[in-house]
Amino acid sequence: EVQLVESGGGSVQAVGSLSLSCTASGFADMGWFLQAPGNECELVSRISSDGSTYYADSVNVRFTTSQDNPKRMMYLRMNNLEPEDTAVYYCAAAVTIDGTWYVPTDCASADFGVWGQGTQVTVSS
């Protein structure tokens, strides 16, 4: 069974930085998602095998997704963090359905794709 593993979460003060890592296992299209308490799962960023990226408006400019294909790793560098960024972050080898990236209601119980177990990021003001 293929598993993805996130690491690098933790606690930081506002305007600080954190970096997350994910074992990517060679999937072509990968994504970072988050789920804040009481909220639905959200797409944060995605990166394709050719290096093209997409970012949600809420994190654009502040977050950077990258990958190291030989190491089969994906990264999320988060700068200028805000308390609103507090969430569990998940990496996933996500899928598209009818041309649209699948985003589950609950990141922890996705019906499609391969997902990690999540890592907590807490940003204090």
PDB file of N, CA and C in Angstrom, residues 44-123:
ATOM      1  N   VAL A  44      -4.429  24.032  -1.168  1.00  0.00           N
ATOM      2  CA  VAL A  44      -3.464  25.106  -0.922  1.00  0.00           C
ATOM      3  C   VAL A  44      -2.613  25.347  -2.161  1.00  0.00           C
ATOM      4  N   SER A  45      -2.047  24.287  -2.686  1.00  0.00           N
ATOM      5  CA  SER A  45      -1.177  24.416  -3.848  1.00  0.00           C
ATOM      6  C   SER A  45      -1.090  23.073  -4.542  1.00  0.00           C
ATOM      7  N   ARG A  46      -0.651  23.090  -5.764  1.00  0.00           N
ATOM      8  CA  ARG A  46      -0.402  21.855  -6.478  1.00  0.00           C
ATOM      9  C   ARG A  46       0.795  22.044  -7.388  1.00  0.00           C
ATOM     10  N   ILE A  47       1.449  20.950  -7.696  1.00  0.00           N
ATOM     11  CA  ILE A  47       2.609  20.981  -8.573  1.00  0.00           C
ATOM     12  C   ILE A  47       2.556  19.771  -9.473  1.00  0.00           C
ATOM     13  N   SER A  48       2.840  20.002 -10.743  1.00  0.00           N
ATOM     14  CA  SER A  48       2.824  18.926 -11.706  1.00  0.00           C
ATOM     15  C   SER A  48       4.239  18.434 -11.961  1.00  0.00           C
ATOM     16  N   SER A  49       4.338  17.338 -12.670  1.00  0.00           N
ATOM     17  CA  SER A  49       5.642  16.737 -12.929  1.00  0.00           C
ATOM     18  C   SER A  49       6.534  17.654 -13.742  1.00  0.00           C
ATOM     19  N   ASP A  50       5.943  18.578 -14.496  1.00  0.00           N
ATOM     20  CA  ASP A  50       6.762  19.509 -15.282  1.00  0.00           C
ATOM     21  C   ASP A  50       7.148  20.740 -14.476  1.00  0.00           C
ATOM     22  N   GLY A  51       6.753  20.765 -13.203  1.00  0.00           N
ATOM     23  CA  GLY A  51       7.118  21.868 -12.329  1.00  0.00           C
ATOM     24  C   GLY A  51       6.130  23.006 -12.282  1.00  0.00           C
ATOM     25  N   SER A  52       5.093  22.962 -13.083  1.00  0.00           N
ATOM     26  CA  SER A  52       4.101  24.025 -13.052  1.00  0.00           C
ATOM     27  C   SER A  52       3.334  23.979 -11.735  1.00  0.00           C
ATOM     28  N   THR A  53       2.987  25.147 -11.246  1.00  0.00           N
ATOM     29  CA  THR A  53       2.368  25.239  -9.925  1.00  0.00           C
ATOM     30  C   THR A  53       1.085  26.067  -9.957  1.00  0.00           C
ATOM     31  N   TYR A  54       0.275  25.839  -8.938  1.00  0.00           N
ATOM     32  CA  TYR A  54      -0.937  26.614  -8.701  1.00  0.00           C
ATOM     33  C   TYR A  54      -1.007  26.898  -7.213  1.00  0.00           C
ATOM     34  N   TYR A  55      -1.474  28.089  -6.861  1.00  0.00           N
ATOM     35  CA  TYR A  55      -1.635  28.442  -5.458  1.00  0.00           C
ATOM     36  C   TYR A  55      -3.008  29.056  -5.229  1.00  0.00           C
ATOM     37  N   ALA A  56      -3.589  28.730  -4.088  1.00  0.00           N
ATOM     38  CA  ALA A  56      -4.812  29.407  -3.680  1.00  0.00           C
ATOM     39  C   ALA A  56      -4.498  30.881  -3.435  1.00  0.00           C
ATOM     40  N   ASP A  57      -5.461  31.737  -3.672  1.00  0.00           N
ATOM     41  CA  ASP A  57      -5.245  33.175  -3.499  1.00  0.00           C
ATOM     42  C   ASP A  57      -4.769  33.519  -2.088  1.00  0.00           C
ATOM     43  N   SER A  58      -5.258  32.768  -1.118  1.00  0.00           N
ATOM     44  CA  SER A  58      -4.944  33.075   0.277  1.00  0.00           C
ATOM     45  C   SER A  58      -3.470  32.853   0.632  1.00  0.00           C
ATOM     46  N   VAL A  59      -2.763  32.077  -0.166  1.00  0.00           N
ATOM     47  CA  VAL A  59      -1.368  31.780   0.156  1.00  0.00           C
ATOM     48  C   VAL A  59      -0.407  32.226  -0.926  1.00  0.00           C
ATOM     49  N   ASN A  60      -0.936  32.692  -2.050  1.00  0.00           N
ATOM     50  CA  ASN A  60      -0.083  33.106  -3.164  1.00  0.00           C
ATOM     51  C   ASN A  60       0.928  34.141  -2.693  1.00  0.00           C
ATOM     52  N   VAL A  61       2.135  34.025  -3.135  1.00  0.00           N
ATOM     53  CA  VAL A  61       3.270  34.881  -2.781  1.00  0.00           C
ATOM     54  C   VAL A  61       3.900  34.440  -1.458  1.00  0.00           C
ATOM     55  N   ARG A  62       3.087  34.017  -0.479  1.00  0.00           N
ATOM     56  CA  ARG A  62       3.639  33.637   0.832  1.00  0.00           C
ATOM     57  C   ARG A  62       4.134  32.203   0.862  1.00  0.00           C
ATOM     58  N   PHE A  63       3.491  31.296   0.115  1.00  0.00           N
ATOM     59  CA  PHE A  63       3.839  29.888   0.129  1.00  0.00           C
ATOM     60  C   PHE A  63       4.493  29.504  -1.199  1.00  0.00           C
ATOM     61  N   THR A  64       5.414  28.545  -1.133  1.00  0.00           N
ATOM     62  CA  THR A  64       6.065  28.045  -2.340  1.00  0.00           C
ATOM     63  C   THR A  64       6.120  26.520  -2.288  1.00  0.00           C
ATOM     64  N   THR A  65       5.635  25.903  -3.343  1.00  0.00           N
ATOM     65  CA  THR A  65       5.687  24.446  -3.472  1.00  0.00           C
ATOM     66  C   THR A  65       6.812  24.069  -4.419  1.00  0.00           C
ATOM     67  N   SER A  66       7.558  23.064  -4.037  1.00  0.00           N
ATOM     68  CA  SER A  66       8.633  22.584  -4.898  1.00  0.00           C
ATOM     69  C   SER A  66       8.729  21.073  -4.768  1.00  0.00           C
ATOM     70  N   GLN A  67       9.498  20.478  -5.652  1.00  0.00           N
ATOM     71  CA  GLN A  67       9.655  19.025  -5.595  1.00  0.00           C
ATOM     72  C   GLN A  67      11.069  18.653  -5.981  1.00  0.00           C
ATOM     73  N   ASP A  68      11.496  17.550  -5.447  1.00  0.00           N
ATOM     74  CA  ASP A  68      12.798  16.968  -5.783  1.00  0.00           C
ATOM     75  C   ASP A  68      12.491  15.590  -6.335  1.00  0.00           C
ATOM     76  N   ASN A  69      12.420  15.479  -7.640  1.00  0.00           N
ATOM     77  CA  ASN A  69      11.996  14.217  -8.243  1.00  0.00           C
ATOM     78  C   ASN A  69      12.945  13.053  -7.929  1.00  0.00           C
ATOM     79  N   PRO A  70      14.280  13.232  -8.022  1.00  0.00           N
ATOM     80  CA  PRO A  70      15.158  12.096  -7.695  1.00  0.00           C
ATOM     81  C   PRO A  70      14.944  11.581  -6.272  1.00  0.00           C
ATOM     82  N   LYS A  71      14.639  12.488  -5.365  1.00  0.00           N
ATOM     83  CA  LYS A  71      14.413  12.085  -3.975  1.00  0.00           C
ATOM     84  C   LYS A  71      12.962  11.715  -3.707  1.00  0.00           C
ATOM     85  N   ARG A  72      12.104  11.961  -4.715  1.00  0.00           N
ATOM     86  CA  ARG A  72      10.667  11.706  -4.556  1.00  0.00           C
ATOM     87  C   ARG A  72      10.117  12.443  -3.345  1.00  0.00           C
ATOM     88  N   MET A  73      10.438  13.711  -3.265  1.00  0.00           N
ATOM     89  CA  MET A  73       9.986  14.545  -2.168  1.00  0.00           C
ATOM     90  C   MET A  73       9.270  15.774  -2.709  1.00  0.00           C
ATOM     91  N   MET A  74       8.292  16.261  -1.952  1.00  0.00           N
ATOM     92  CA  MET A  74       7.617  17.510  -2.254  1.00  0.00           C
ATOM     93  C   MET A  74       7.701  18.385  -1.011  1.00  0.00           C
ATOM     94  N   TYR A  75       7.770  19.680  -1.233  1.00  0.00           N
ATOM     95  CA  TYR A  75       7.972  20.604  -0.117  1.00  0.00           C
ATOM     96  C   TYR A  75       6.954  21.743  -0.188  1.00  0.00           C
ATOM     97  N   LEU A  76       6.689  22.323   0.959  1.00  0.00           N
ATOM     98  CA  LEU A  76       5.882  23.534   1.042  1.00  0.00           C
ATOM     99  C   LEU A  76       6.590  24.490   1.976  1.00  0.00           C
ATOM    100  N   ARG A  77       7.092  25.570   1.425  1.00  0.00           N
ATOM    101  CA  ARG A  77       7.726  26.603   2.222  1.00  0.00           C
ATOM    102  C   ARG A  77       6.685  27.675   2.503  1.00  0.00           C
ATOM    103  N   MET A  78       6.459  27.933   3.789  1.00  0.00           N
ATOM    104  CA  MET A  78       5.426  28.879   4.199  1.00  0.00           C
ATOM    105  C   MET A  78       6.086  30.055   4.907  1.00  0.00           C
ATOM    106  N   ASN A  79       5.972  31.223   4.311  1.00  0.00           N
ATOM    107  CA  ASN A  79       6.526  32.448   4.876  1.00  0.00           C
ATOM    108  C   ASN A  79       5.409  33.376   5.319  1.00  0.00           C
ATOM    109  N   ASN A  80       5.775  34.309   6.179  1.00  0.00           N
ATOM    110  CA  ASN A  80       4.829  35.318   6.639  1.00  0.00           C
ATOM    111  C   ASN A  80       3.508  34.675   7.094  1.00  0.00           C
ATOM    112  N   LEU A  81       3.636  33.670   7.923  1.00  0.00           N
ATOM    113  CA  LEU A  81       2.469  32.925   8.374  1.00  0.00           C
ATOM    114  C   LEU A  81       1.528  33.796   9.195  1.00  0.00           C
ATOM    115  N   GLU A  82       0.262  33.504   9.072  1.00  0.00           N
ATOM    116  CA  GLU A  82      -0.796  34.228   9.781  1.00  0.00           C
ATOM    117  C   GLU A  82      -1.564  33.242  10.659  1.00  0.00           C
ATOM    118  N   PRO A  83      -2.173  33.736  11.735  1.00  0.00           N
ATOM    119  CA  PRO A  83      -2.976  32.825  12.574  1.00  0.00           C
ATOM    120  C   PRO A  83      -4.033  32.074  11.761  1.00  0.00           C
ATOM    121  N   GLU A  84      -4.528  32.700  10.694  1.00  0.00           N
ATOM    122  CA  GLU A  84      -5.537  32.054   9.848  1.00  0.00           C
ATOM    123  C   GLU A  84      -4.995  30.851   9.089  1.00  0.00           C
ATOM    124  N   ASP A  85      -3.679  30.690   9.060  1.00  0.00           N
ATOM    125  CA  ASP A  85      -3.057  29.531   8.401  1.00  0.00           C
ATOM    126  C   ASP A  85      -3.060  28.298   9.298  1.00  0.00           C
ATOM    127  N   THR A  86      -3.469  28.466  10.545  1.00  0.00           N
ATOM    128  CA  THR A  86      -3.504  27.330  11.467  1.00  0.00           C
ATOM    129  C   THR A  86      -4.439  26.255  10.951  1.00  0.00           C
ATOM    130  N   ALA A  87      -3.904  25.047  10.800  1.00  0.00           N
ATOM    131  CA  ALA A  87      -4.682  23.951  10.227  1.00  0.00           C
ATOM    132  C   ALA A  87      -3.833  22.682  10.256  1.00  0.00           C
ATOM    133  N   VAL A  88      -4.465  21.582   9.908  1.00  0.00           N
ATOM    134  CA  VAL A  88      -3.723  20.360   9.607  1.00  0.00           C
ATOM    135  C   VAL A  88      -3.451  20.375   8.105  1.00  0.00           C
ATOM    136  N   TYR A  89      -2.199  20.190   7.750  1.00  0.00           N
ATOM    137  CA  TYR A  89      -1.793  20.224   6.357  1.00  0.00           C
ATOM    138  C   TYR A  89      -1.560  18.799   5.863  1.00  0.00           C
ATOM    139  N   TYR A  90      -2.056  18.533   4.674  1.00  0.00           N
ATOM    140  CA  TYR A  90      -1.952  17.212   4.077  1.00  0.00           C
ATOM    141  C   TYR A  90      -1.282  17.309   2.708  1.00  0.00           C
ATOM    142  N   CYS A  91      -0.472  16.341   2.390  1.00  0.00           N
ATOM    143  CA  CYS A  91      -0.018  16.220   1.019  1.00  0.00           C
ATOM    144  C   CYS A  91      -0.795  15.072   0.382  1.00  0.00           C
ATOM    145  N   ALA A  92      -0.965  15.160  -0.924  1.00  0.00           N
ATOM    146  CA  ALA A  92      -1.753  14.145  -1.614  1.00  0.00           C
ATOM    147  C   ALA A  92      -1.328  14.016  -3.063  1.00  0.00           C
ATOM    148  N   ALA A  93      -1.370  12.815  -3.533  1.00  0.00           N
ATOM    149  CA  ALA A  93      -1.288  12.556  -4.961  1.00  0.00           C
ATOM    150  C   ALA A  93      -2.731  12.607  -5.437  1.00  0.00           C
ATOM    151  N   ALA A  94      -3.175  13.816  -5.718  1.00  0.00           N
ATOM    152  CA  ALA A  94      -4.594  14.031  -5.958  1.00  0.00           C
ATOM    153  C   ALA A  94      -4.979  13.625  -7.374  1.00  0.00           C
ATOM    154  N   VAL A  95      -6.248  13.644  -7.624  1.00  0.00           N
ATOM    155  CA  VAL A  95      -6.788  13.254  -8.910  1.00  0.00           C
ATOM    156  C   VAL A  95      -7.701  14.359  -9.433  1.00  0.00           C
ATOM    157  N   THR A  96      -7.929  14.328 -10.719  1.00  0.00           N
ATOM    158  CA  THR A  96      -8.891  15.249 -11.312  1.00  0.00           C
ATOM    159  C   THR A  96     -10.132  14.468 -11.711  1.00  0.00           C
ATOM    160  N   ILE A  97     -11.253  15.067 -11.535  1.00  0.00           N
ATOM    161  CA  ILE A  97     -12.528  14.481 -11.928  1.00  0.00           C
ATOM    162  C   ILE A  97     -13.208  15.469 -12.861  1.00  0.00           C
ATOM    163  N   ASP A  98     -13.438  15.022 -14.091  1.00  0.00           N
ATOM    164  CA  ASP A  98     -14.023  15.906 -15.110  1.00  0.00           C
ATOM    165  C   ASP A  98     -13.197  17.182 -15.253  1.00  0.00           C
ATOM    166  N   GLY A  99     -11.876  17.033 -15.185  1.00  0.00           N
ATOM    167  CA  GLY A  99     -10.988  18.156 -15.395  1.00  0.00           C
ATOM    168  C   GLY A  99     -10.787  19.052 -14.194  1.00  0.00           C
ATOM    169  N   THR A 100     -11.428  18.730 -13.093  1.00  0.00           N
ATOM    170  CA  THR A 100     -11.320  19.552 -11.887  1.00  0.00           C
ATOM    171  C   THR A 100     -10.629  18.750 -10.791  1.00  0.00           C
ATOM    172  N   TRP A 101      -9.694  19.401 -10.092  1.00  0.00           N
ATOM    173  CA  TRP A 101      -9.017  18.717  -9.009  1.00  0.00           C
ATOM    174  C   TRP A 101     -10.028  18.341  -7.933  1.00  0.00           C
ATOM    175  N   TYR A 102      -9.938  17.091  -7.499  1.00  0.00           N
ATOM    176  CA  TYR A 102     -10.809  16.577  -6.454  1.00  0.00           C
ATOM    177  C   TYR A 102     -10.368  17.126  -5.109  1.00  0.00           C
ATOM    178  N   VAL A 103     -11.288  17.773  -4.411  1.00  0.00           N
ATOM    179  CA  VAL A 103     -11.026  18.265  -3.062  1.00  0.00           C
ATOM    180  C   VAL A 103     -12.102  17.674  -2.159  1.00  0.00           C
ATOM    181  N   PRO A 104     -11.742  16.783  -1.262  1.00  0.00           N
ATOM    182  CA  PRO A 104     -12.754  16.160  -0.403  1.00  0.00           C
ATOM    183  C   PRO A 104     -13.278  17.134   0.627  1.00  0.00           C
ATOM    184  N   THR A 105     -14.413  16.817   1.180  1.00  0.00           N
ATOM    185  CA  THR A 105     -14.948  17.631   2.270  1.00  0.00           C
ATOM    186  C   THR A 105     -14.057  17.510   3.500  1.00  0.00           C
ATOM    187  N   ASP A 106     -13.602  16.292   3.745  1.00  0.00           N
ATOM    188  CA  ASP A 106     -12.735  16.011   4.876  1.00  0.00           C
ATOM    189  C   ASP A 106     -11.434  15.446   4.354  1.00  0.00           C
ATOM    190  N   CYS A 107     -10.341  16.164   4.573  1.00  0.00           N
ATOM    191  CA  CYS A 107      -9.050  15.705   4.056  1.00  0.00           C
ATOM    192  C   CYS A 107      -8.691  14.322   4.594  1.00  0.00           C
ATOM    193  N   ALA A 108      -9.119  14.027   5.797  1.00  0.00           N
ATOM    194  CA  ALA A 108      -8.723  12.783   6.453  1.00  0.00           C
ATOM    195  C   ALA A 108      -9.505  11.575   5.959  1.00  0.00           C
ATOM    196  N   SER A 109     -10.541  11.793   5.162  1.00  0.00           N
ATOM    197  CA  SER A 109     -11.339  10.664   4.689  1.00  0.00           C
ATOM    198  C   SER A 109     -11.686  10.842   3.215  1.00  0.00           C
ATOM    199  N   ALA A 110     -10.650  11.116   2.430  1.00  0.00           N
ATOM    200  CA  ALA A 110     -10.851  11.309   0.997  1.00  0.00           C
ATOM    201  C   ALA A 110     -11.215   9.993   0.317  1.00  0.00           C
ATOM    202  N   ASP A 111     -12.081  10.069  -0.670  1.00  0.00           N
ATOM    203  CA  ASP A 111     -12.487   8.879  -1.406  1.00  0.00           C
ATOM    204  C   ASP A 111     -11.535   8.556  -2.554  1.00  0.00           C
ATOM    205  N   PHE A 112     -10.794   9.562  -3.014  1.00  0.00           N
ATOM    206  CA  PHE A 112      -9.936   9.359  -4.174  1.00  0.00           C
ATOM    207  C   PHE A 112      -8.523   9.875  -3.889  1.00  0.00           C
ATOM    208  N   GLY A 113      -7.566   9.325  -4.601  1.00  0.00           N
ATOM    209  CA  GLY A 113      -6.200   9.770  -4.459  1.00  0.00           C
ATOM    210  C   GLY A 113      -5.480   9.057  -3.323  1.00  0.00           C
ATOM    211  N   VAL A 114      -4.232   9.459  -3.139  1.00  0.00           N
ATOM    212  CA  VAL A 114      -3.400   8.923  -2.068  1.00  0.00           C
ATOM    213  C   VAL A 114      -3.021  10.077  -1.158  1.00  0.00           C
ATOM    214  N   TRP A 115      -3.285   9.934   0.132  1.00  0.00           N
ATOM    215  CA  TRP A 115      -3.135  11.041   1.065  1.00  0.00           C
ATOM    216  C   TRP A 115      -2.219  10.673   2.227  1.00  0.00           C
ATOM    217  N   GLY A 116      -1.557  11.693   2.759  1.00  0.00           N
ATOM    218  CA  GLY A 116      -0.801  11.509   3.977  1.00  0.00           C
ATOM    219  C   GLY A 116      -1.702  11.637   5.184  1.00  0.00           C
ATOM    220  N   GLN A 117      -1.109  11.498   6.352  1.00  0.00           N
ATOM    221  CA  GLN A 117      -1.888  11.504   7.585  1.00  0.00           C
ATOM    222  C   GLN A 117      -2.088  12.909   8.134  1.00  0.00           C
ATOM    223  N   GLY A 118      -1.380  13.871   7.585  1.00  0.00           N
ATOM    224  CA  GLY A 118      -1.523  15.261   8.004  1.00  0.00           C
ATOM    225  C   GLY A 118      -0.516  15.651   9.058  1.00  0.00           C
ATOM    226  N   THR A 119      -0.168  16.927   9.063  1.00  0.00           N
ATOM    227  CA  THR A 119       0.731  17.479  10.072  1.00  0.00           C
ATOM    228  C   THR A 119       0.173  18.820  10.530  1.00  0.00           C
ATOM    229  N   GLN A 120       0.195  19.045  11.842  1.00  0.00           N
ATOM    230  CA  GLN A 120      -0.417  20.241  12.413  1.00  0.00           C
ATOM    231  C   GLN A 120       0.510  21.443  12.275  1.00  0.00           C
ATOM    232  N   VAL A 121      -0.068  22.547  11.838  1.00  0.00           N
ATOM    233  CA  VAL A 121       0.623  23.838  11.816  1.00  0.00           C
ATOM    234  C   VAL A 121      -0.196  24.801  12.668  1.00  0.00           C
ATOM    235  N   THR A 122       0.438  25.376  13.653  1.00  0.00           N
ATOM    236  CA  THR A 122      -0.240  26.319  14.538  1.00  0.00           C
ATOM    237  C   THR A 122       0.505  27.642  14.519  1.00  0.00           C
ATOM    238  N   VAL A 123      -0.215  28.708  14.205  1.00  0.00           N
ATOM    239  CA  VAL A 123       0.374  30.042  14.134  1.00  0.00           C
ATOM    240  C   VAL A 123      -0.289  30.913  15.194  1.00  0.00           C
TER     241      VAL A 123
END
